[in-house]
């Protein structure tokens, strides 16, 4: 891994974030083969959250700017993620950078997700420092194309679930807009990292306390997690996997 591709750093501008840079330095000491553009950096300056709840429906607010950071559950040395969320084309554009480890494999990942006004996934682009890349497009109604070719096996998937990030748990949470006590079984496009292979999976979301706490269940593996969320529906701590830094 000679360095980070332009796609991994495009759109980021510098911002002094001592705690974030400290974590980044700790991890980069283990991942010396990964280099980030000093001019663009990892952080951006954005506005504050535009709302405290989504009680007025599931559509995206007129303005929603967020910067979100997670570490791996075991700390910054085991993994870091930086996410930029901004309004675009009537929906949202999400950009993320992840540095982490899967088994014995250390990797860097950049991803971009485009959503429409109803939180339907329309486009996903991913790239790893090992050279894997994936481009998925959806009409938002369950029809998908991968690198320009139809993916009929993904028929019926509305949301995307990227293995290496808790960011994508927000997509069904916001799209479904469940009331407290309500559950929904859904079919998603699951993206394995770092191989970047896409496959359909079945999951269940339950609103334990609408707007604050949700239960996630994998209907294939039986894995279950309680997911507390912030005022915009972004995951706080994901027990055993991720901790929110900002």
PDB file of C-alpha atoms in Angstrom, residues 57-233:
ATOM      1  CA  UNK A  57     -41.457  12.326   9.562  1.00  0.00           C
ATOM      2  CA  UNK A  58     -38.593  10.439   8.026  1.00  0.00           C
ATOM      3  CA  UNK A  59     -37.532  12.939   5.350  1.00  0.00           C
ATOM      4  CA  UNK A  60     -34.148  14.637   5.543  1.00  0.00           C
ATOM      5  CA  UNK A  61     -34.110  18.136   7.080  1.00  0.00           C
ATOM      6  CA  UNK A  62     -33.361  21.047   4.773  1.00  0.00           C
ATOM      7  CA  UNK A  63     -29.922  21.422   6.370  1.00  0.00           C
ATOM      8  CA  UNK A  64     -28.017  18.636   8.111  1.00  0.00           C
ATOM      9  CA  UNK A  65     -24.263  18.996   8.503  1.00  0.00           C
ATOM     10  CA  UNK A  66     -22.407  16.554  10.722  1.00  0.00           C
ATOM     11  CA  UNK A  67     -18.864  15.501  11.470  1.00  0.00           C
ATOM     12  CA  UNK A  68     -18.760  12.138  13.251  1.00  0.00           C
ATOM     13  CA  UNK A  69     -15.837  10.083  14.521  1.00  0.00           C
ATOM     14  CA  UNK A  70     -15.659   6.587  15.952  1.00  0.00           C
ATOM     15  CA  UNK A  71     -12.845   4.459  17.278  1.00  0.00           C
ATOM     16  CA  UNK A  72     -12.788   0.704  17.544  1.00  0.00           C
ATOM     17  CA  UNK A  73     -14.183  -0.589  20.834  1.00  0.00           C
ATOM     18  CA  UNK A  74     -10.642  -1.431  21.985  1.00  0.00           C
ATOM     19  CA  UNK A  75      -9.377   2.078  21.249  1.00  0.00           C
ATOM     20  CA  UNK A  76      -7.826   4.254  18.558  1.00  0.00           C
ATOM     21  CA  UNK A  77      -4.942   1.856  18.024  1.00  0.00           C
ATOM     22  CA  UNK A  78      -7.377  -0.804  16.751  1.00  0.00           C
ATOM     23  CA  UNK A  79      -9.386   1.388  14.383  1.00  0.00           C
ATOM     24  CA  UNK A  80     -10.586   4.900  13.540  1.00  0.00           C
ATOM     25  CA  UNK A  81     -13.279   6.430  11.361  1.00  0.00           C
ATOM     26  CA  UNK A  82     -14.043  10.000  10.274  1.00  0.00           C
ATOM     27  CA  UNK A  83     -17.359  10.837   8.554  1.00  0.00           C
ATOM     28  CA  UNK A  84     -18.640  13.984   6.845  1.00  0.00           C
ATOM     29  CA  UNK A  85     -22.400  14.354   6.283  1.00  0.00           C
ATOM     30  CA  UNK A  86     -23.780  17.215   4.187  1.00  0.00           C
ATOM     31  CA  UNK A  87     -26.887  18.060   2.142  1.00  0.00           C
ATOM     32  CA  UNK A  88     -26.672  17.442  -1.611  1.00  0.00           C
ATOM     33  CA  UNK A  89     -29.215  17.263  -4.444  1.00  0.00           C
ATOM     34  CA  UNK A  90     -32.181  17.242  -2.083  1.00  0.00           C
ATOM     35  CA  UNK A  91     -30.737  14.385  -0.030  1.00  0.00           C
ATOM     36  CA  UNK A  92     -27.460  13.668   1.729  1.00  0.00           C
ATOM     37  CA  UNK A  93     -23.883  13.012   0.646  1.00  0.00           C
ATOM     38  CA  UNK A  94     -21.829  11.022   3.149  1.00  0.00           C
ATOM     39  CA  UNK A  95     -18.046  10.601   2.948  1.00  0.00           C
ATOM     40  CA  UNK A  96     -16.066   8.394   5.306  1.00  0.00           C
ATOM     41  CA  UNK A  97     -12.496   7.251   5.907  1.00  0.00           C
ATOM     42  CA  UNK A  98     -11.746   4.142   7.975  1.00  0.00           C
ATOM     43  CA  UNK A  99      -8.437   2.706   9.172  1.00  0.00           C
ATOM     44  CA  UNK A 100      -8.871  -0.639  10.884  1.00  0.00           C
ATOM     45  CA  UNK A 101      -7.924  -4.274  11.098  1.00  0.00           C
ATOM     46  CA  UNK A 102      -9.893  -7.368  10.031  1.00  0.00           C
ATOM     47  CA  UNK A 103      -8.255 -10.438  11.517  1.00  0.00           C
ATOM     48  CA  UNK A 104      -4.576 -10.111  10.634  1.00  0.00           C
ATOM     49  CA  UNK A 105      -5.264  -7.701   7.767  1.00  0.00           C
ATOM     50  CA  UNK A 106      -4.782  -3.963   8.298  1.00  0.00           C
ATOM     51  CA  UNK A 107      -6.577  -1.780   5.773  1.00  0.00           C
ATOM     52  CA  UNK A 108      -7.674   1.716   4.862  1.00  0.00           C
ATOM     53  CA  UNK A 109     -11.121   2.338   3.372  1.00  0.00           C
ATOM     54  CA  UNK A 110     -12.785   5.377   1.852  1.00  0.00           C
ATOM     55  CA  UNK A 111     -16.480   5.390   1.015  1.00  0.00           C
ATOM     56  CA  UNK A 112     -19.153   7.717  -0.304  1.00  0.00           C
ATOM     57  CA  UNK A 113     -22.897   7.193   0.028  1.00  0.00           C
ATOM     58  CA  UNK A 114     -25.609   9.275  -1.652  1.00  0.00           C
ATOM     59  CA  UNK A 115     -29.154   9.286  -0.246  1.00  0.00           C
ATOM     60  CA  UNK A 116     -32.384  10.766  -1.534  1.00  0.00           C
ATOM     61  CA  UNK A 117     -34.770  12.841   0.600  1.00  0.00           C
ATOM     62  CA  UNK A 118     -36.361   9.695   2.074  1.00  0.00           C
ATOM     63  CA  UNK A 119     -33.063   8.109   3.154  1.00  0.00           C
ATOM     64  CA  UNK A 120     -33.088   5.661   0.228  1.00  0.00           C
ATOM     65  CA  UNK A 121     -29.577   4.695  -0.876  1.00  0.00           C
ATOM     66  CA  UNK A 122     -28.911   5.843  -4.457  1.00  0.00           C
ATOM     67  CA  UNK A 123     -25.161   5.375  -4.897  1.00  0.00           C
ATOM     68  CA  UNK A 124     -22.200   3.858  -3.038  1.00  0.00           C
ATOM     69  CA  UNK A 125     -18.507   4.120  -3.902  1.00  0.00           C
ATOM     70  CA  UNK A 126     -15.798   2.341  -1.925  1.00  0.00           C
ATOM     71  CA  UNK A 127     -12.046   1.962  -2.292  1.00  0.00           C
ATOM     72  CA  UNK A 128      -9.391   0.316  -0.138  1.00  0.00           C
ATOM     73  CA  UNK A 129      -5.677   0.994   0.084  1.00  0.00           C
ATOM     74  CA  UNK A 130      -5.081  -2.556  -1.156  1.00  0.00           C
ATOM     75  CA  UNK A 131      -6.671  -1.631  -4.494  1.00  0.00           C
ATOM     76  CA  UNK A 132     -10.192  -3.046  -4.175  1.00  0.00           C
ATOM     77  CA  UNK A 133     -12.963  -0.791  -5.504  1.00  0.00           C
ATOM     78  CA  UNK A 134     -16.739  -1.041  -5.764  1.00  0.00           C
ATOM     79  CA  UNK A 135     -19.373   1.196  -7.344  1.00  0.00           C
ATOM     80  CA  UNK A 136     -23.059   0.460  -6.719  1.00  0.00           C
ATOM     81  CA  UNK A 137     -26.061   2.399  -7.991  1.00  0.00           C
ATOM     82  CA  UNK A 138     -29.716   1.994  -7.032  1.00  0.00           C
ATOM     83  CA  UNK A 139     -32.980   3.522  -8.168  1.00  0.00           C
ATOM     84  CA  UNK A 140     -34.050   3.678  -4.518  1.00  0.00           C
ATOM     85  CA  UNK A 141     -36.775   1.094  -5.164  1.00  0.00           C
ATOM     86  CA  UNK A 142     -34.691  -2.066  -4.908  1.00  0.00           C
ATOM     87  CA  UNK A 143     -32.971  -2.300  -8.322  1.00  0.00           C
ATOM     88  CA  UNK A 144     -29.152  -2.284  -8.268  1.00  0.00           C
ATOM     89  CA  UNK A 145     -26.224  -2.083 -10.649  1.00  0.00           C
ATOM     90  CA  UNK A 146     -22.591  -2.878  -9.818  1.00  0.00           C
ATOM     91  CA  UNK A 147     -19.965  -1.141 -11.930  1.00  0.00           C
ATOM     92  CA  UNK A 148     -22.645  -0.607 -14.596  1.00  0.00           C
ATOM     93  CA  UNK A 149     -24.023  -4.180 -14.598  1.00  0.00           C
ATOM     94  CA  UNK A 150     -27.350  -5.334 -13.192  1.00  0.00           C
ATOM     95  CA  UNK A 151     -27.313  -7.128  -9.832  1.00  0.00           C
ATOM     96  CA  UNK A 152     -30.634  -9.045  -9.788  1.00  0.00           C
ATOM     97  CA  UNK A 153     -29.625 -10.835  -6.568  1.00  0.00           C
ATOM     98  CA  UNK A 154     -29.882  -7.474  -4.773  1.00  0.00           C
ATOM     99  CA  UNK A 155     -33.492  -6.996  -5.877  1.00  0.00           C
ATOM    100  CA  UNK A 156     -35.557  -5.540  -3.038  1.00  0.00           C
ATOM    101  CA  UNK A 157     -32.628  -4.081  -1.090  1.00  0.00           C
ATOM    102  CA  UNK A 158     -33.211  -0.438  -0.197  1.00  0.00           C
ATOM    103  CA  UNK A 159     -30.403   0.189   2.278  1.00  0.00           C
ATOM    104  CA  UNK A 160     -26.694  -0.570   2.227  1.00  0.00           C
ATOM    105  CA  UNK A 161     -24.758  -1.997   5.193  1.00  0.00           C
ATOM    106  CA  UNK A 162     -20.980  -1.489   5.080  1.00  0.00           C
ATOM    107  CA  UNK A 163     -19.291  -3.939   7.431  1.00  0.00           C
ATOM    108  CA  UNK A 164     -16.562  -1.620   8.731  1.00  0.00           C
ATOM    109  CA  UNK A 165     -18.764   1.266   9.922  1.00  0.00           C
ATOM    110  CA  UNK A 166     -21.732   1.938  12.234  1.00  0.00           C
ATOM    111  CA  UNK A 167     -22.688   4.837   9.958  1.00  0.00           C
ATOM    112  CA  UNK A 168     -24.892   2.684   7.746  1.00  0.00           C
ATOM    113  CA  UNK A 169     -27.061   1.533  10.664  1.00  0.00           C
ATOM    114  CA  UNK A 170     -28.498   5.035  10.576  1.00  0.00           C
ATOM    115  CA  UNK A 171     -29.950   4.546   7.095  1.00  0.00           C
ATOM    116  CA  UNK A 172     -32.687   2.008   7.967  1.00  0.00           C
ATOM    117  CA  UNK A 173     -33.256   3.629  11.368  1.00  0.00           C
ATOM    118  CA  UNK A 174     -34.117   6.938   9.720  1.00  0.00           C
ATOM    119  CA  UNK A 175     -35.829   5.489   6.658  1.00  0.00           C
ATOM    120  CA  UNK A 176     -38.152   3.169   8.607  1.00  0.00           C
ATOM    121  CA  UNK A 177     -39.058   5.843  11.188  1.00  0.00           C
ATOM    122  CA  UNK A 178     -40.368   3.195  13.600  1.00  0.00           C
ATOM    123  CA  UNK A 179     -42.566   3.984  16.594  1.00  0.00           C
ATOM    124  CA  UNK A 180     -41.549   2.692  20.030  1.00  0.00           C
ATOM    125  CA  UNK A 181     -42.156  -1.064  20.169  1.00  0.00           C
ATOM    126  CA  UNK A 182     -42.447  -1.416  16.397  1.00  0.00           C
ATOM    127  CA  UNK A 183     -40.216  -3.847  14.428  1.00  0.00           C
ATOM    128  CA  UNK A 184     -39.470  -4.261  10.736  1.00  0.00           C
ATOM    129  CA  UNK A 185     -37.689  -7.018   8.792  1.00  0.00           C
ATOM    130  CA  UNK A 186     -35.717  -5.671   5.841  1.00  0.00           C
ATOM    131  CA  UNK A 187     -33.437  -6.879   3.055  1.00  0.00           C
ATOM    132  CA  UNK A 188     -30.168  -4.973   2.646  1.00  0.00           C
ATOM    133  CA  UNK A 189     -27.128  -4.868   0.418  1.00  0.00           C
ATOM    134  CA  UNK A 190     -24.268  -5.951   2.697  1.00  0.00           C
ATOM    135  CA  UNK A 191     -20.725  -4.975   1.717  1.00  0.00           C
ATOM    136  CA  UNK A 192     -17.889  -7.065   3.116  1.00  0.00           C
ATOM    137  CA  UNK A 193     -14.677  -5.227   3.981  1.00  0.00           C
ATOM    138  CA  UNK A 194     -11.879  -5.268   2.904  1.00  0.00           C
ATOM    139  CA  UNK A 195     -12.852  -7.511  -0.038  1.00  0.00           C
ATOM    140  CA  UNK A 196     -15.693  -5.154  -1.084  1.00  0.00           C
ATOM    141  CA  UNK A 197     -18.083  -7.901  -2.137  1.00  0.00           C
ATOM    142  CA  UNK A 198     -21.812  -7.111  -2.062  1.00  0.00           C
ATOM    143  CA  UNK A 199     -24.523  -9.609  -1.128  1.00  0.00           C
ATOM    144  CA  UNK A 200     -28.143  -9.510   0.108  1.00  0.00           C
ATOM    145  CA  UNK A 201     -28.840 -10.049   3.816  1.00  0.00           C
ATOM    146  CA  UNK A 202     -31.923  -9.983   6.028  1.00  0.00           C
ATOM    147  CA  UNK A 203     -32.038  -7.901   9.194  1.00  0.00           C
ATOM    148  CA  UNK A 204     -34.553  -6.684  11.754  1.00  0.00           C
ATOM    149  CA  UNK A 205     -34.748  -3.297  13.433  1.00  0.00           C
ATOM    150  CA  UNK A 206     -36.847  -2.621  16.532  1.00  0.00           C
ATOM    151  CA  UNK A 207     -37.455   0.786  18.114  1.00  0.00           C
ATOM    152  CA  UNK A 208     -36.969   0.259  21.864  1.00  0.00           C
ATOM    153  CA  UNK A 209     -37.259   4.001  22.474  1.00  0.00           C
ATOM    154  CA  UNK A 210     -38.002   5.801  19.208  1.00  0.00           C
ATOM    155  CA  UNK A 211     -35.383   8.422  18.455  1.00  0.00           C
ATOM    156  CA  UNK A 212     -33.010   7.148  21.154  1.00  0.00           C
ATOM    157  CA  UNK A 213     -32.496   3.364  21.241  1.00  0.00           C
ATOM    158  CA  UNK A 214     -32.895   0.587  18.645  1.00  0.00           C
ATOM    159  CA  UNK A 215     -32.251  -3.142  18.540  1.00  0.00           C
ATOM    160  CA  UNK A 216     -30.436  -4.540  15.525  1.00  0.00           C
ATOM    161  CA  UNK A 217     -30.728  -8.240  14.628  1.00  0.00           C
ATOM    162  CA  UNK A 218     -29.072 -10.249  11.879  1.00  0.00           C
ATOM    163  CA  UNK A 219     -31.649 -12.810  10.793  1.00  0.00           C
ATOM    164  CA  UNK A 220     -28.909 -14.998   9.293  1.00  0.00           C
ATOM    165  CA  UNK A 221     -26.395 -15.166  12.154  1.00  0.00           C
ATOM    166  CA  UNK A 222     -28.625 -14.301  15.099  1.00  0.00           C
ATOM    167  CA  UNK A 223     -26.302 -11.457  16.155  1.00  0.00           C
ATOM    168  CA  UNK A 224     -28.120  -8.782  18.179  1.00  0.00           C
ATOM    169  CA  UNK A 225     -27.028  -5.342  19.385  1.00  0.00           C
ATOM    170  CA  UNK A 226     -28.648  -2.441  21.173  1.00  0.00           C
ATOM    171  CA  UNK A 227     -27.848   0.798  19.357  1.00  0.00           C
ATOM    172  CA  UNK A 228     -28.228   4.138  21.149  1.00  0.00           C
ATOM    173  CA  UNK A 229     -28.440   7.031  18.676  1.00  0.00           C
ATOM    174  CA  UNK A 230     -28.057  10.797  18.820  1.00  0.00           C
ATOM    175  CA  UNK A 231     -30.604  13.464  17.902  1.00  0.00           C
ATOM    176  CA  UNK A 232     -30.123  12.823  14.167  1.00  0.00           C
ATOM    177  CA  UNK A 233     -30.171   9.030  14.398  1.00  0.00           C
TER     178      UNK A 233
END
